[in-house]
Coordinates of N, CA and C in Angstrom, one line a residue:
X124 N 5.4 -8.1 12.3 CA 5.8 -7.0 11.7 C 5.8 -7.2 10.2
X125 N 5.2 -5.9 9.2 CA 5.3 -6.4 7.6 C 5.9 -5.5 7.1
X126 N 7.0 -6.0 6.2 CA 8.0 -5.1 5.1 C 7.3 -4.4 4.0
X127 N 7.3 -3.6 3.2 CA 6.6 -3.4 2.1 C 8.0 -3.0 1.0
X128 N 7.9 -3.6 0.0 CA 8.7 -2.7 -0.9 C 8.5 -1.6 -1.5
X129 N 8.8 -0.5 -0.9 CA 7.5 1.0 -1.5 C 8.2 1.6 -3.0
X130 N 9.4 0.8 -3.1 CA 9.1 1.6 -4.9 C 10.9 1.2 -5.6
X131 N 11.0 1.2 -6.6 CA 12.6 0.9 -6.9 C 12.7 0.1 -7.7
X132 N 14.1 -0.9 -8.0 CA 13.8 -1.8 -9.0 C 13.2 -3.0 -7.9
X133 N 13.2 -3.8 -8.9 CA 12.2 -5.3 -8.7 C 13.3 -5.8 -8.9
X134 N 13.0 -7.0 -7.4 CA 14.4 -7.7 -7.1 C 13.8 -9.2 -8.0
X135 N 14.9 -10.2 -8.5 CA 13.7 -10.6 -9.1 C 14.0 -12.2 -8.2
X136 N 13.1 -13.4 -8.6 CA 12.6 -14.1 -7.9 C 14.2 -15.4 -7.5
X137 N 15.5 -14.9 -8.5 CA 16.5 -15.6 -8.1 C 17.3 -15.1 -7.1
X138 N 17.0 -14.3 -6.4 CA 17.7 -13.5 -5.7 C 16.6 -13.1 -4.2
X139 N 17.6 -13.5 -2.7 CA 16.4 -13.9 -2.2 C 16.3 -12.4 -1.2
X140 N 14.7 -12.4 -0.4 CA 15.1 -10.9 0.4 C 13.7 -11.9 1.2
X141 N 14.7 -11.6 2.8 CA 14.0 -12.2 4.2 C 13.6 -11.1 4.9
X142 N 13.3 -11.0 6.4 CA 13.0 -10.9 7.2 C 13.1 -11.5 8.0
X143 N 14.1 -11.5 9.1 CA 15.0 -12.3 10.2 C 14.6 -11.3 11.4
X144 N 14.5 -12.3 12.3 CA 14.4 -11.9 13.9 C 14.9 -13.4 14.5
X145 N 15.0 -12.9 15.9 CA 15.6 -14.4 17.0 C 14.7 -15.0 16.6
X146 N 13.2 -15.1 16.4 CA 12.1 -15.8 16.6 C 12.3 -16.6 14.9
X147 N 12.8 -16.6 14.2 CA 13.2 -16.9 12.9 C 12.8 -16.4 11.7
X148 N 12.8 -16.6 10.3 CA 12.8 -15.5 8.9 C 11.5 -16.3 8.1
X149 N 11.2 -15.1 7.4 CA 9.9 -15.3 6.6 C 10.8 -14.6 5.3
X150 N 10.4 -15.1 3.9 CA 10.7 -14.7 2.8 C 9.8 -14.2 1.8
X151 N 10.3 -13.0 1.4 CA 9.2 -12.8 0.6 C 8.7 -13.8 -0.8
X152 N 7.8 -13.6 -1.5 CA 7.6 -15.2 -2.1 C 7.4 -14.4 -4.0
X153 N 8.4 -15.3 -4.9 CA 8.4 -14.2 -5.8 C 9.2 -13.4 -6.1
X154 N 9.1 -12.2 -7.5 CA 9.4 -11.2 -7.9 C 9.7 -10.1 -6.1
X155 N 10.4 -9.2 -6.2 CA 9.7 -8.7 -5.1 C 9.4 -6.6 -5.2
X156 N 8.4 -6.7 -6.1 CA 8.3 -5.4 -7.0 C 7.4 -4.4 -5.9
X157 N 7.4 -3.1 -6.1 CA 6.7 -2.3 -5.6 C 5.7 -2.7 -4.8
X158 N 5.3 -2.4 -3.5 CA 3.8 -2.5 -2.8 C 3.8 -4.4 -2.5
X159 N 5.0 -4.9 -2.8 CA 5.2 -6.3 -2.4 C 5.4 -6.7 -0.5
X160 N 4.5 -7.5 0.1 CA 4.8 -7.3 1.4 C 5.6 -8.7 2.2
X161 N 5.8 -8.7 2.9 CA 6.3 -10.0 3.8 C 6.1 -10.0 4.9
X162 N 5.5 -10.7 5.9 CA 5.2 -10.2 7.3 C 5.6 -11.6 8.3
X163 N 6.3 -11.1 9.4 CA 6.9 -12.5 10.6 C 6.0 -12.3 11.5
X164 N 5.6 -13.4 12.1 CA 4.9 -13.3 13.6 C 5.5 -13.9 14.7
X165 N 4.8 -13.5 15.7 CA 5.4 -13.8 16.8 C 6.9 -13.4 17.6
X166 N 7.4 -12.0 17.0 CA 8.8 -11.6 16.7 C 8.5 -10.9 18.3
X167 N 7.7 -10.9 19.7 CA 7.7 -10.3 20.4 C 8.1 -8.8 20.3
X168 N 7.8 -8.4 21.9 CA 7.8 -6.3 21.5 C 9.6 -6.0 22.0
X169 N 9.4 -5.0 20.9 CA 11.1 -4.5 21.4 C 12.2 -5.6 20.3
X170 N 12.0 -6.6 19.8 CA 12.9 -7.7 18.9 C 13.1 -6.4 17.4
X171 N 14.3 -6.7 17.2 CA 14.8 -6.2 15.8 C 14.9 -7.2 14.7
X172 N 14.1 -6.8 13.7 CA 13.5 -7.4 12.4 C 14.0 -6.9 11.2
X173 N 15.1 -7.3 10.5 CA 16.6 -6.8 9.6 C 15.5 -7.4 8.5
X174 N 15.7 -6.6 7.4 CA 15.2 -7.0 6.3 C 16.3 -7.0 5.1
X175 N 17.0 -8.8 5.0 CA 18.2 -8.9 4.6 C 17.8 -9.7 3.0
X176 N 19.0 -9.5 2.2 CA 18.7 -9.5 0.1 C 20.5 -10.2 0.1
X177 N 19.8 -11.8 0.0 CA 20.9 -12.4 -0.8 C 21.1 -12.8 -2.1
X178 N 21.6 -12.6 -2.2 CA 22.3 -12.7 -4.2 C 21.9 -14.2 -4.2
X179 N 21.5 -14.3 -6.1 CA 21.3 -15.7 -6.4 C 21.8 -16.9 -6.0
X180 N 23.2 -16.4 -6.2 CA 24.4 -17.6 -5.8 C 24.7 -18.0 -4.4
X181 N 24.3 -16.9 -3.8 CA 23.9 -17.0 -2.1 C 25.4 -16.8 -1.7
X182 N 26.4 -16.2 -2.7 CA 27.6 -15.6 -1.8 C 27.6 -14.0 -1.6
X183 N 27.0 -13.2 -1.7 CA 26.5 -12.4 -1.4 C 25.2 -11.8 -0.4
X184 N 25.2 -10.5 0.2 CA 24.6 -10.1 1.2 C 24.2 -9.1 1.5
X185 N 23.1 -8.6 2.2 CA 23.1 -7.1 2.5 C 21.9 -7.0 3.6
X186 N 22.3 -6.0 4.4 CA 20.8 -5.8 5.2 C 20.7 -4.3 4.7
X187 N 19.4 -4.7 3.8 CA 18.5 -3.3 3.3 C 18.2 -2.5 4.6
X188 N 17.6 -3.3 5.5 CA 16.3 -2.3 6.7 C 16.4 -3.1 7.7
X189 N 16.6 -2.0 9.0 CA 16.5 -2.7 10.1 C 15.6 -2.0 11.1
X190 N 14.5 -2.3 12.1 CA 13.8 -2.0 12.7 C 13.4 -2.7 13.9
X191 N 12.5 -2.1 14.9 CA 12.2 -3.0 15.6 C 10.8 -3.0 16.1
X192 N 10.6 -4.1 16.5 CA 8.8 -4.3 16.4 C 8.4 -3.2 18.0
X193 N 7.1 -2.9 17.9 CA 6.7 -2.3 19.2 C 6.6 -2.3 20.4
X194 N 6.9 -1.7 21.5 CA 6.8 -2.7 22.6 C 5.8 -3.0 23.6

């Protein structure tokens, strides 16, 4: 499954934003600005793939987007 950032501010590269499933997280790499993508494999069909943004300091959290792959 791939995330895209389709538009907004630019998160910037101290501040982190994943993509988590059971099967484990891929990060995006970088700035993470407009048309920026990130993609996990192997997340099998039907698994939910949260697209989560932690703060620099890493005490902070959020799940932007949650979906789930096809089945």
């Amino acid at each position: 499954m791939t995330a895209r950032h389709s538009g907004g501010d630019t998160i910037p590269t101290s501040e982190t934003v994943r993509l988590a499933t059971p099967a484990g997280n891929e990060e995006f790499a970088g700035d993470v600005s407009a048309g920026k993508t990130a993609t996990v494999f192997d997340a099998g069909a039907d698994t939910t793939v949260r697209v989560i943004w932690v703060s620099g300091n890493g005490e902070d959290s959020a799940v932007l987007a949650e979906d789930s792959t096809p089945s």
